[in-house]
Amino acid sequence: MTKPRSRRVPRVLVLADRRPDGLDEVAAHADLVCVPEARLAAELPAADALLVWEFGTEALPAAWPGGGGGPRWVHTASAGVDRLMFPALRDSDTLVTNSRGVFEQPIAEWVAGQVIALAKDFAGTYERQRGRVWQHRVTERVADTYAVVLGGGPIGRAVVRTLRALGLRVDLVGRSRRDGDPEVGTVHAFGEFGELLARADWVVCAAPLTAETEDLFDAAAFARMKRGARFVNVGRGPMVVEKDLLAALEHGRLAGAALDVFRQEPLPADSPLWDAPNLLVSPHMSADTVSWLDDLAAVFADNFARWRTGRPLRNVVDKKLGYVPVAAAEPSAPTAPEEGA
Amino acid sequence: MTKPRSRRVPRVLVLADRRPDGLDEVAAHADLVCVPEARLAAELPAADALLVWEFGTEALPAAWPGGGGGPRWVHTASAGVDRLMFPALRDSDTLVTNSRGVFEQPIAEWVAGQVIALAKDFAGTYERQRGRVWQHRVTERVADTYAVVLGGGPIGRAVVRTLRALGLRVDLVGRSRRDGDPEVGTVHAFGEFGELLARADWVVCAAPLTAETEDLFDAAAFARMKRGARFVNVGRGPMVVEKDLLAALEHGRLAGAALDVFRQEPLPADSPLWDAPNLLVSPHMSADTVSWLDDLAAVFADNFARWRTGRPLRNVVDKKLGYVPVAAAEPSAPTAPEEGA
């Protein structure tokens, strides 16, 4: 029998009703405890790390310990971290990491599919099929149309690559201007967005929710868009003023829209968005493929192994920006768990 | 006043109820006459050329003059020429040309959209939206899945390029094997189709209808496919034994299908295909974009200018093969109208 290690094994909370698959290696090196939302406040003070597996939670701000307590590392099984940017966590020394790498390709495929589906009126074809109606229509090419993608992070970049592969002309708008970006060429500054928006056939929102982007798509923005343009949102719901989007669709300013995110999720049954003209309501699933839970567990397990052994973490969120800067996706900021502390 | 030309102006029939836009330049150099199907038999013997604008017509075989008469050039406003390959025309000296160049990109986009729509269950999302049902599901990535495209012509090639751009692995099956094809790499021989079919996640039919391809997708072919594979047809309906496809969908052998072509079009209202599980019925419109009529007129006008001035035509159909060979898409076979004959 080997002697038990004298150093304390880190206590890792998982916000989930049951332990996700794929965390055996974590459990071998941690005191891994799954807690439901109701027990979060009681468990957080003694935790070294928190895996926010149920990433739709809104329980964290109320449960977070006061007085600078709380785990030193929080990892979320999502790309967006807006739900973690409440003051007590944002202003703390706690490191926040996300699940960048899991969602980009599926989301980009979903966006490409919605662009084609809107251009070719797939929804109208499904609708007619239900009534056994054979009705030929002429539709649109997507090649050579022009799209503006808002969001310079990995999701926006994957969308740009995918739409360009389909022959669209695409501009990417990020936080600040950068020329000669090896992946996408020019990244336009946020200040250029209004001008590019006005020329776009397609406007795709793939940005993080921040103070700057909240309510960005309002009546003024839709009024600035080309008549007949279409809008796709895979970012976060609160970036869109939904009643303004509804009006833009009803007045024909926009020819269509596809939303995978909403201000309130699930979208309430009485929301007028459900039957807005030419609007697709998708239940926040564009990123979620058959392997997504395994992929999410693997991302956390990799970061846990780094944390445990004192190596830099991947996907460290810049809490001032509210997202993982492109340059910080790969390990760069050294951090170590204080075992035995 | 200039003296009228002594040479006879060629008489060009257009099978259409009214003259299509975009043929002014043709009309300036031809006796251009639009005829409905009912007058075709009476007008064909004196015609020099025929533009089959209403390309869905089935009137041509009965209307074609006997005894080796009939126009010396027939151009169809379609990619497929199967309706023109009746014996009297096929065995004549009449040149047949098609509208290659107009349909490839829209069809390829439609196929790519259907592949994504099937992988991401867009149909299920539309269906739930009708009932205001928010139901998250996990779906599939398309990147790194494997597709086999049947049809070595321009449509099949455009499909290959587009699916590859989305990250799929794609093999193309044509008539005979060709390595080092500059556009697609290897073209597999028709004899290899059965073997590739068995490995495919996606089988796309973009082949011309010929004696060899008729009824190709029958119970045996579907049985050879991977369980859970999906099928897309943008070729011609008679390549598919529809009752066998229906059975393959009902038994779950195939996880889905998207058809833009059918044995009988419009699809009869009592066809069981309308509500087959996971089958999309599209009313033969994948190729047809807002600019398609202009594009079709331009293709004919270009060929007419060539014909009138004795230059080689584009898109000359090899009547033994029943389609335009890739190498013959660009002008190669000299031909001249016999003005004054």
Tab-separated table of N, CA and C in Angstrom, chain B residues 51-197:
chain	number	residue	atom	x	y	z
B	51	LEU	N	-35.813	25.837	-80.700
B	51	LEU	CA	-35.468	26.076	-79.304
B	51	LEU	C	-36.578	25.477	-78.438
B	52	VAL	N	-36.243	24.440	-77.682
B	52	VAL	CA	-37.224	23.812	-76.800
B	52	VAL	C	-37.217	24.592	-75.485
B	53	TRP	N	-37.988	25.666	-75.460
B	53	TRP	CA	-38.012	26.531	-74.280
B	53	TRP	C	-38.828	25.877	-73.164
B	54	GLU	N	-39.988	25.337	-73.524
B	54	GLU	CA	-40.799	24.582	-72.555
B	54	GLU	C	-40.232	23.172	-72.503
B	55	PHE	N	-39.169	23.029	-71.735
B	55	PHE	CA	-38.373	21.797	-71.848
B	55	PHE	C	-39.030	20.587	-71.191
B	56	GLY	N	-40.122	20.808	-70.493
B	56	GLY	CA	-40.846	19.675	-69.924
B	56	GLY	C	-41.751	18.989	-70.940
B	57	THR	N	-41.739	19.469	-72.163
B	57	THR	CA	-42.643	18.956	-73.188
B	57	THR	C	-42.449	17.464	-73.448
B	58	GLU	N	-43.540	16.810	-73.740
B	58	GLU	CA	-43.447	15.416	-74.196
B	58	GLU	C	-44.053	15.301	-75.579
B	59	ALA	N	-44.231	16.435	-76.233
B	59	ALA	CA	-44.926	16.460	-77.531
B	59	ALA	C	-43.995	16.205	-78.713
B	60	LEU	N	-42.704	16.285	-78.468
B	60	LEU	CA	-41.778	16.301	-79.593
B	60	LEU	C	-41.739	14.995	-80.406
B	61	PRO	N	-41.685	13.839	-79.760
B	61	PRO	CA	-41.599	12.602	-80.569
B	61	PRO	C	-42.749	12.477	-81.572
B	62	ALA	N	-43.960	12.775	-81.157
B	62	ALA	CA	-45.107	12.630	-82.053
B	62	ALA	C	-45.110	13.701	-83.132
B	63	ALA	N	-44.542	14.869	-82.798
B	63	ALA	CA	-44.588	15.986	-83.749
B	63	ALA	C	-43.436	15.952	-84.754
B	64	TRP	N	-42.431	15.156	-84.460
B	64	TRP	CA	-41.210	15.186	-85.303
B	64	TRP	C	-41.523	14.655	-86.719
B	65	PRO	N	-41.060	15.343	-87.756
B	65	PRO	CA	-41.360	14.910	-89.126
B	65	PRO	C	-40.702	13.572	-89.441
B	66	GLY	N	-41.387	12.743	-90.206
B	66	GLY	CA	-40.794	11.482	-90.643
B	66	GLY	C	-39.899	11.708	-91.862
B	67	GLY	N	-39.296	10.648	-92.295
B	67	GLY	CA	-38.523	10.691	-93.551
B	67	GLY	C	-37.292	11.556	-93.506
B	68	GLY	N	-36.708	11.703	-92.311
B	68	GLY	CA	-35.447	12.438	-92.233
B	68	GLY	C	-35.610	13.946	-92.293
B	69	GLY	N	-36.855	14.420	-92.230
B	69	GLY	CA	-37.055	15.869	-92.205
B	69	GLY	C	-36.790	16.434	-90.833
B	70	GLY	N	-37.160	17.689	-90.632
B	70	GLY	CA	-37.001	18.309	-89.319
B	70	GLY	C	-35.818	19.237	-89.274
B	71	PRO	N	-35.788	20.138	-88.288
B	71	PRO	CA	-34.719	21.142	-88.184
B	71	PRO	C	-33.349	20.489	-88.023
B	72	ARG	N	-32.353	21.220	-88.440
B	72	ARG	CA	-31.006	20.650	-88.366
B	72	ARG	C	-30.343	20.901	-87.014
B	73	TRP	N	-30.987	21.717	-86.200
B	73	TRP	CA	-30.429	22.004	-84.872
B	73	TRP	C	-31.577	22.134	-83.869
B	74	VAL	N	-31.442	21.428	-82.753
B	74	VAL	CA	-32.391	21.533	-81.645
B	74	VAL	C	-31.610	21.925	-80.389
B	75	HIS	N	-32.052	23.000	-79.760
B	75	HIS	CA	-31.422	23.442	-78.508
B	75	HIS	C	-32.467	23.363	-77.404
B	76	THR	N	-32.083	22.806	-76.260
B	76	THR	CA	-33.045	22.718	-75.162
B	76	THR	C	-32.635	23.605	-73.991
B	77	ALA	N	-33.618	24.249	-73.411
B	77	ALA	CA	-33.389	25.134	-72.256
B	77	ALA	C	-33.336	24.311	-70.974
B	78	SER	N	-32.600	23.220	-71.016
B	78	SER	CA	-32.458	22.319	-69.874
B	78	SER	C	-31.052	21.736	-69.907
B	79	ALA	N	-30.696	21.054	-68.831
B	79	ALA	CA	-29.431	20.317	-68.829
B	79	ALA	C	-29.678	18.900	-69.352
B	80	GLY	N	-30.716	18.253	-68.834
B	80	GLY	CA	-31.043	16.904	-69.289
B	80	GLY	C	-31.610	16.923	-70.700
B	81	VAL	N	-31.282	15.910	-71.490
B	81	VAL	CA	-31.766	15.848	-72.872
B	81	VAL	C	-32.538	14.558	-73.121
B	82	ASP	N	-32.889	13.873	-72.041
B	82	ASP	CA	-33.530	12.567	-72.202
B	82	ASP	C	-34.828	12.655	-73.007
B	83	ARG	N	-35.546	13.767	-72.892
B	83	ARG	CA	-36.802	13.876	-73.639
B	83	ARG	C	-36.574	14.080	-75.138
B	84	LEU	N	-35.328	14.360	-75.517
B	84	LEU	CA	-35.006	14.556	-76.937
B	84	LEU	C	-34.402	13.310	-77.570
B	85	MET	N	-34.156	12.295	-76.784
B	85	MET	CA	-33.426	11.136	-77.311
B	85	MET	C	-34.373	10.056	-77.851
B	86	PHE	N	-35.457	10.498	-78.514
B	86	PHE	CA	-36.328	9.528	-79.180
B	86	PHE	C	-35.686	9.146	-80.516
B	87	PRO	N	-35.997	7.955	-81.020
B	87	PRO	CA	-35.219	7.412	-82.143
B	87	PRO	C	-35.108	8.340	-83.355
B	88	ALA	N	-36.220	8.962	-83.774
B	88	ALA	CA	-36.163	9.748	-85.018
B	88	ALA	C	-35.179	10.900	-84.905
B	89	LEU	N	-35.081	11.497	-83.724
B	89	LEU	CA	-34.118	12.595	-83.535
B	89	LEU	C	-32.727	12.040	-83.234
B	90	ARG	N	-32.685	11.032	-82.378
B	90	ARG	CA	-31.377	10.488	-81.994
B	90	ARG	C	-30.620	9.969	-83.211
B	91	ASP	N	-31.344	9.319	-84.121
B	91	ASP	CA	-30.674	8.690	-85.264
B	91	ASP	C	-30.544	9.624	-86.460
B	92	SER	N	-30.983	10.870	-86.276
B	92	SER	CA	-30.899	11.827	-87.392
B	92	SER	C	-29.554	12.536	-87.391
B	93	ASP	N	-29.362	13.402	-88.363
B	93	ASP	CA	-28.152	14.234	-88.380
B	93	ASP	C	-28.340	15.532	-87.606
B	94	THR	N	-29.506	15.702	-87.031
B	94	THR	CA	-29.788	16.947	-86.313
B	94	THR	C	-28.877	17.088	-85.097
B	95	LEU	N	-28.317	18.256	-84.977
B	95	LEU	CA	-27.436	18.564	-83.851
B	95	LEU	C	-28.298	18.932	-82.647
B	96	VAL	N	-27.939	18.401	-81.483
B	96	VAL	CA	-28.676	18.743	-80.262
B	96	VAL	C	-27.720	19.427	-79.282
B	97	THR	N	-28.138	20.561	-78.747
B	97	THR	CA	-27.321	21.252	-77.729
B	97	THR	C	-28.187	21.528	-76.500
B	98	ASN	N	-27.513	21.666	-75.347
B	98	ASN	CA	-28.259	21.903	-74.113
B	98	ASN	C	-27.799	23.194	-73.427
B	99	SER	N	-28.293	23.431	-72.241
B	99	SER	CA	-28.064	24.703	-71.550
B	99	SER	C	-27.083	24.569	-70.404
B	100	ARG	N	-26.125	23.699	-70.609
B	100	ARG	CA	-25.048	23.573	-69.646
B	100	ARG	C	-24.498	24.948	-69.271
B	101	GLY	N	-24.215	25.135	-68.001
B	101	GLY	CA	-23.628	26.395	-67.551
B	101	GLY	C	-24.598	27.217	-66.719
B	102	VAL	N	-25.892	26.952	-66.883
B	102	VAL	CA	-26.893	27.758	-66.171
B	102	VAL	C	-27.248	27.138	-64.824
B	103	PHE	N	-27.204	25.829	-64.758
B	103	PHE	CA	-27.828	25.144	-63.628
B	103	PHE	C	-26.855	24.650	-62.557
B	104	GLU	N	-25.583	24.529	-62.905
B	104	GLU	CA	-24.657	23.827	-62.027
B	104	GLU	C	-24.584	24.422	-60.624
B	105	GLN	N	-24.314	25.726	-60.576
B	105	GLN	CA	-24.074	26.342	-59.270
B	105	GLN	C	-25.327	26.331	-58.391
B	106	PRO	N	-26.491	26.737	-58.933
B	106	PRO	CA	-27.692	26.659	-58.074
B	106	PRO	C	-27.984	25.235	-57.597
B	107	ILE	N	-27.821	24.249	-58.460
B	107	ILE	CA	-28.100	22.873	-58.036
B	107	ILE	C	-27.118	22.443	-56.954
B	108	ALA	N	-25.852	22.781	-57.142
B	108	ALA	CA	-24.854	22.397	-56.137
B	108	ALA	C	-25.162	23.048	-54.791
B	109	GLU	N	-25.593	24.291	-54.820
B	109	GLU	CA	-25.970	24.967	-53.564
B	109	GLU	C	-27.172	24.271	-52.928
B	110	TRP	N	-28.119	23.895	-53.751
B	110	TRP	CA	-29.318	23.220	-53.229
B	110	TRP	C	-28.931	21.898	-52.573
B	111	VAL	N	-28.070	21.142	-53.229
B	111	VAL	CA	-27.623	19.854	-52.665
B	111	VAL	C	-26.911	20.088	-51.332
B	112	ALA	N	-26.009	21.070	-51.309
B	112	ALA	CA	-25.288	21.357	-50.061
B	112	ALA	C	-26.270	21.747	-48.962
B	113	GLY	N	-27.257	22.557	-49.319
B	113	GLY	CA	-28.263	22.960	-48.340
B	113	GLY	C	-29.068	21.782	-47.832
B	114	GLN	N	-29.424	20.869	-48.720
B	114	GLN	CA	-30.192	19.701	-48.282
B	114	GLN	C	-29.347	18.781	-47.401
B	115	VAL	N	-28.075	18.656	-47.721
B	115	VAL	CA	-27.192	17.833	-46.882
B	115	VAL	C	-27.149	18.408	-45.466
B	116	ILE	N	-26.971	19.716	-45.364
B	116	ILE	CA	-26.947	20.331	-44.036
B	116	ILE	C	-28.320	20.221	-43.381
B	117	ALA	N	-29.385	20.471	-44.140
B	117	ALA	CA	-30.741	20.429	-43.578
B	117	ALA	C	-31.061	19.037	-43.039
B	118	LEU	N	-30.628	18.002	-43.743
B	118	LEU	CA	-30.865	16.639	-43.260
B	118	LEU	C	-30.015	16.365	-42.019
B	119	ALA	N	-28.748	16.770	-42.051
B	119	ALA	CA	-27.862	16.515	-40.909
B	119	ALA	C	-28.345	17.249	-39.656
B	120	LYS	N	-28.892	18.450	-39.846
B	120	LYS	CA	-29.280	19.295	-38.703
B	120	LYS	C	-30.785	19.234	-38.442
B	121	ASP	N	-31.501	18.412	-39.187
B	121	ASP	CA	-32.959	18.249	-38.990
B	121	ASP	C	-33.715	19.573	-39.073
B	122	PHE	N	-33.444	20.330	-40.124
B	122	PHE	CA	-34.203	21.570	-40.322
B	122	PHE	C	-35.706	21.266	-40.422
B	123	ALA	N	-36.053	20.160	-41.081
B	123	ALA	CA	-37.474	19.834	-41.244
B	123	ALA	C	-38.127	19.652	-39.878
B	124	GLY	N	-37.444	18.976	-38.968
B	124	GLY	CA	-37.976	18.778	-37.626
B	124	GLY	C	-38.108	20.084	-36.863
B	125	THR	N	-37.212	21.023	-37.138
B	125	THR	CA	-37.290	22.327	-36.482
B	125	THR	C	-38.485	23.122	-37.011
B	126	TYR	N	-38.698	23.112	-38.334
B	126	TYR	CA	-39.875	23.786	-38.896
B	126	TYR	C	-41.157	23.187	-38.315
B	127	GLU	N	-41.176	21.861	-38.251
B	127	GLU	CA	-42.362	21.158	-37.766
B	127	GLU	C	-42.679	21.567	-36.317
B	128	ARG	N	-41.650	21.570	-35.474
B	128	ARG	CA	-41.874	21.952	-34.076
B	128	ARG	C	-42.281	23.421	-33.958
B	129	GLN	N	-41.686	24.262	-34.796
B	129	GLN	CA	-42.046	25.686	-34.729
B	129	GLN	C	-43.536	25.885	-35.006
B	130	ARG	N	-44.086	25.130	-35.944
B	130	ARG	CA	-45.531	25.227	-36.228
B	130	ARG	C	-46.355	24.997	-34.967
B	131	GLY	N	-45.884	24.085	-34.120
B	131	GLY	CA	-46.611	23.784	-32.888
B	131	GLY	C	-46.098	24.555	-31.673
B	132	ARG	N	-45.243	25.545	-31.934
B	132	ARG	CA	-44.629	26.351	-30.855
B	132	ARG	C	-43.944	25.458	-29.820
B	133	VAL	N	-43.288	24.431	-30.319
B	133	VAL	CA	-42.608	23.474	-29.436
B	133	VAL	C	-41.109	23.750	-29.445
B	134	TRP	N	-40.582	24.068	-28.276
B	134	TRP	CA	-39.137	24.274	-28.099
B	134	TRP	C	-38.560	22.941	-27.644
B	135	GLN	N	-37.873	22.274	-28.537
B	135	GLN	CA	-37.318	20.969	-28.169
B	135	GLN	C	-35.893	20.847	-28.703
B	136	HIS	N	-34.961	20.932	-27.791
B	136	HIS	CA	-33.557	20.811	-28.178
B	136	HIS	C	-33.252	19.387	-28.633
B	137	ARG	N	-32.512	19.248	-29.708
B	137	ARG	CA	-32.015	17.931	-30.128
B	137	ARG	C	-30.529	18.060	-30.457
B	138	VAL	N	-29.814	16.952	-30.379
B	138	VAL	CA	-28.451	16.973	-30.893
B	138	VAL	C	-28.497	16.471	-32.333
B	139	THR	N	-27.710	17.117	-33.175
B	139	THR	CA	-27.716	16.751	-34.592
B	139	THR	C	-26.294	16.401	-35.032
B	140	GLU	N	-26.040	16.462	-36.323
B	140	GLU	CA	-24.772	15.943	-36.850
B	140	GLU	C	-23.929	17.022	-37.509
B	141	ARG	N	-22.640	16.816	-37.467
B	141	ARG	CA	-21.737	17.605	-38.297
B	141	ARG	C	-21.772	17.058	-39.715
B	142	VAL	N	-21.521	17.881	-40.702
B	142	VAL	CA	-21.334	17.344	-42.057
B	142	VAL	C	-19.849	17.221	-42.396
B	143	ALA	N	-19.007	18.044	-41.790
B	143	ALA	CA	-17.572	17.950	-42.063
B	143	ALA	C	-17.089	16.546	-41.733
B	144	ASP	N	-16.231	16.031	-42.579
B	144	ASP	CA	-15.619	14.720	-42.390
B	144	ASP	C	-16.574	13.553	-42.633
B	145	THR	N	-17.815	13.813	-43.034
B	145	THR	CA	-18.630	12.694	-43.497
B	145	THR	C	-18.250	12.411	-44.956
B	146	TYR	N	-18.785	11.319	-45.487
B	146	TYR	CA	-18.323	10.845	-46.793
B	146	TYR	C	-19.482	10.774	-47.787
B	147	ALA	N	-19.310	11.440	-48.918
B	147	ALA	CA	-20.353	11.474	-49.939
B	147	ALA	C	-19.860	10.864	-51.239
B	148	VAL	N	-20.753	10.170	-51.925
B	148	VAL	CA	-20.476	9.696	-53.282
B	148	VAL	C	-21.457	10.397	-54.213
B	149	VAL	N	-20.909	11.017	-55.245
B	149	VAL	CA	-21.722	11.733	-56.220
B	149	VAL	C	-21.682	10.964	-57.530
B	150	LEU	N	-22.854	10.601	-58.032
B	150	LEU	CA	-22.942	9.911	-59.317
B	150	LEU	C	-23.253	10.929	-60.401
B	151	GLY	N	-22.366	10.989	-61.412
B	151	GLY	CA	-22.584	11.939	-62.495
B	151	GLY	C	-21.353	12.773	-62.744
B	152	GLY	N	-20.598	12.419	-63.774
B	152	GLY	CA	-19.321	13.076	-64.036
B	152	GLY	C	-19.453	14.354	-64.843
B	153	GLY	N	-20.692	14.779	-65.107
B	153	GLY	CA	-20.906	16.003	-65.870
B	153	GLY	C	-20.758	17.241	-65.004
B	154	PRO	N	-21.086	18.389	-65.573
B	154	PRO	CA	-20.837	19.651	-64.859
B	154	PRO	C	-21.636	19.780	-63.563
B	155	ILE	N	-22.836	19.204	-63.504
B	155	ILE	CA	-23.611	19.320	-62.271
B	155	ILE	C	-22.966	18.477	-61.168
B	156	GLY	N	-22.623	17.235	-61.498
B	156	GLY	CA	-21.950	16.390	-60.517
B	156	GLY	C	-20.650	17.022	-60.032
B	157	ARG	N	-19.925	17.611	-60.945
B	157	ARG	CA	-18.656	18.243	-60.575
B	157	ARG	C	-18.868	19.447	-59.657
B	158	ALA	N	-19.877	20.236	-59.955
B	158	ALA	CA	-20.167	21.390	-59.080
B	158	ALA	C	-20.584	20.906	-57.690
B	159	VAL	N	-21.334	19.808	-57.649
B	159	VAL	CA	-21.726	19.249	-56.346
B	159	VAL	C	-20.480	18.798	-55.582
B	160	VAL	N	-19.576	18.129	-56.269
B	160	VAL	CA	-18.345	17.671	-55.614
B	160	VAL	C	-17.567	18.857	-55.040
B	161	ARG	N	-17.382	19.881	-55.841
B	161	ARG	CA	-16.625	21.053	-55.367
B	161	ARG	C	-17.281	21.673	-54.141
B	162	THR	N	-18.595	21.795	-54.178
B	162	THR	CA	-19.300	22.484	-53.104
B	162	THR	C	-19.288	21.662	-51.816
B	163	LEU	N	-19.530	20.361	-51.926
B	163	LEU	CA	-19.500	19.532	-50.716
B	163	LEU	C	-18.088	19.469	-50.138
B	164	ARG	N	-17.093	19.392	-51.009
B	164	ARG	CA	-15.714	19.412	-50.488
B	164	ARG	C	-15.426	20.719	-49.762
B	165	ALA	N	-15.957	21.817	-50.284
B	165	ALA	CA	-15.733	23.114	-49.637
B	165	ALA	C	-16.322	23.135	-48.229
B	166	LEU	N	-17.354	22.328	-48.001
B	166	LEU	CA	-17.950	22.235	-46.666
B	166	LEU	C	-17.223	21.232	-45.777
B	167	GLY	N	-16.167	20.624	-46.284
B	167	GLY	CA	-15.377	19.736	-45.446
B	167	GLY	C	-15.738	18.265	-45.565
B	168	LEU	N	-16.662	17.920	-46.476
B	168	LEU	CA	-16.956	16.503	-46.679
B	168	LEU	C	-15.845	15.860	-47.512
B	169	ARG	N	-15.665	14.571	-47.298
B	169	ARG	CA	-14.850	13.781	-48.215
B	169	ARG	C	-15.789	13.299	-49.325
B	170	VAL	N	-15.401	13.503	-50.573
B	170	VAL	CA	-16.326	13.238	-51.677
B	170	VAL	C	-15.637	12.482	-52.801
B	171	ASP	N	-16.278	11.410	-53.260
B	171	ASP	CA	-15.831	10.733	-54.479
B	171	ASP	C	-16.857	10.942	-55.580
B	172	LEU	N	-16.341	11.103	-56.790
B	172	LEU	CA	-17.197	11.295	-57.962
B	172	LEU	C	-17.154	10.045	-58.826
B	173	VAL	N	-18.310	9.583	-59.239
B	173	VAL	CA	-18.403	8.431	-60.139
B	173	VAL	C	-18.954	8.917	-61.477
B	174	GLY	N	-18.190	8.669	-62.539
B	174	GLY	CA	-18.639	9.034	-63.880
B	174	GLY	C	-18.795	7.784	-64.732
B	175	ARG	N	-18.614	7.946	-66.019
B	175	ARG	CA	-18.792	6.800	-66.899
B	175	ARG	C	-17.564	5.878	-66.825
B	176	SER	N	-16.416	6.477	-67.008
B	176	SER	CA	-15.195	5.669	-66.990
B	176	SER	C	-14.151	6.329	-66.110
B	177	ARG	N	-13.198	5.536	-65.675
B	177	ARG	CA	-12.223	6.031	-64.712
B	177	ARG	C	-11.243	7.000	-65.365
B	178	ARG	N	-10.970	8.064	-64.633
B	178	ARG	CA	-9.987	9.020	-65.091
B	178	ARG	C	-9.232	9.522	-63.876
B	179	ASP	N	-7.903	9.376	-63.885
B	179	ASP	CA	-7.112	9.901	-62.773
B	179	ASP	C	-6.529	11.251	-63.177
B	180	GLY	N	-6.219	12.034	-62.182
B	180	GLY	CA	-5.589	13.322	-62.453
B	180	GLY	C	-6.501	14.306	-63.153
B	181	ASP	N	-7.807	14.165	-62.961
B	181	ASP	CA	-8.722	15.161	-63.505
B	181	ASP	C	-8.417	16.508	-62.848
B	182	PRO	N	-8.210	17.553	-63.659
B	182	PRO	CA	-7.754	18.815	-63.059
B	182	PRO	C	-8.752	19.423	-62.080
B	183	GLU	N	-10.008	19.088	-62.232
B	183	GLU	CA	-11.028	19.725	-61.392
B	183	GLU	C	-11.333	18.929	-60.134
B	184	VAL	N	-11.424	17.614	-60.275
B	184	VAL	CA	-11.897	16.814	-59.138
B	184	VAL	C	-10.931	15.708	-58.717
B	185	GLY	N	-9.773	15.623	-59.372
B	185	GLY	CA	-8.864	14.533	-59.026
B	185	GLY	C	-9.283	13.268	-59.751
B	186	THR	N	-9.596	12.233	-58.988
B	186	THR	CA	-9.995	10.971	-59.616
B	186	THR	C	-11.499	10.956	-59.912
B	187	VAL	N	-11.840	10.552	-61.130
B	187	VAL	CA	-13.227	10.212	-61.443
B	187	VAL	C	-13.297	8.687	-61.437
B	188	HIS	N	-14.175	8.141	-60.598
B	188	HIS	CA	-14.301	6.684	-60.534
B	188	HIS	C	-15.190	6.175	-61.652
B	189	ALA	N	-14.919	4.940	-62.076
B	189	ALA	CA	-15.715	4.332	-63.138
B	189	ALA	C	-17.074	3.906	-62.601
B	190	PHE	N	-18.043	3.856	-63.493
B	190	PHE	CA	-19.389	3.445	-63.116
B	190	PHE	C	-19.369	2.079	-62.426
B	191	GLY	N	-18.456	1.224	-62.854
B	191	GLY	CA	-18.353	-0.110	-62.261
B	191	GLY	C	-17.944	-0.102	-60.791
B	192	GLU	N	-17.365	0.993	-60.337
B	192	GLU	CA	-16.953	1.097	-58.927
B	192	GLU	C	-18.073	1.612	-58.028
B	193	PHE	N	-19.194	1.991	-58.656
B	193	PHE	CA	-20.229	2.685	-57.895
B	193	PHE	C	-20.757	1.857	-56.726
B	194	GLY	N	-21.043	0.570	-57.000
B	194	GLY	CA	-21.632	-0.277	-55.962
B	194	GLY	C	-20.773	-0.348	-54.711
B	195	GLU	N	-19.484	-0.408	-54.914
B	195	GLU	CA	-18.554	-0.512	-53.786
B	195	GLU	C	-18.487	0.790	-52.986
B	196	LEU	N	-18.435	1.925	-53.687
B	196	LEU	CA	-18.374	3.219	-53.000
B	196	LEU	C	-19.696	3.524	-52.295
B	197	LEU	N	-20.786	3.168	-52.965
B	197	LEU	CA	-22.133	3.342	-52.408
B	197	LEU	C	-22.240	2.743	-51.010
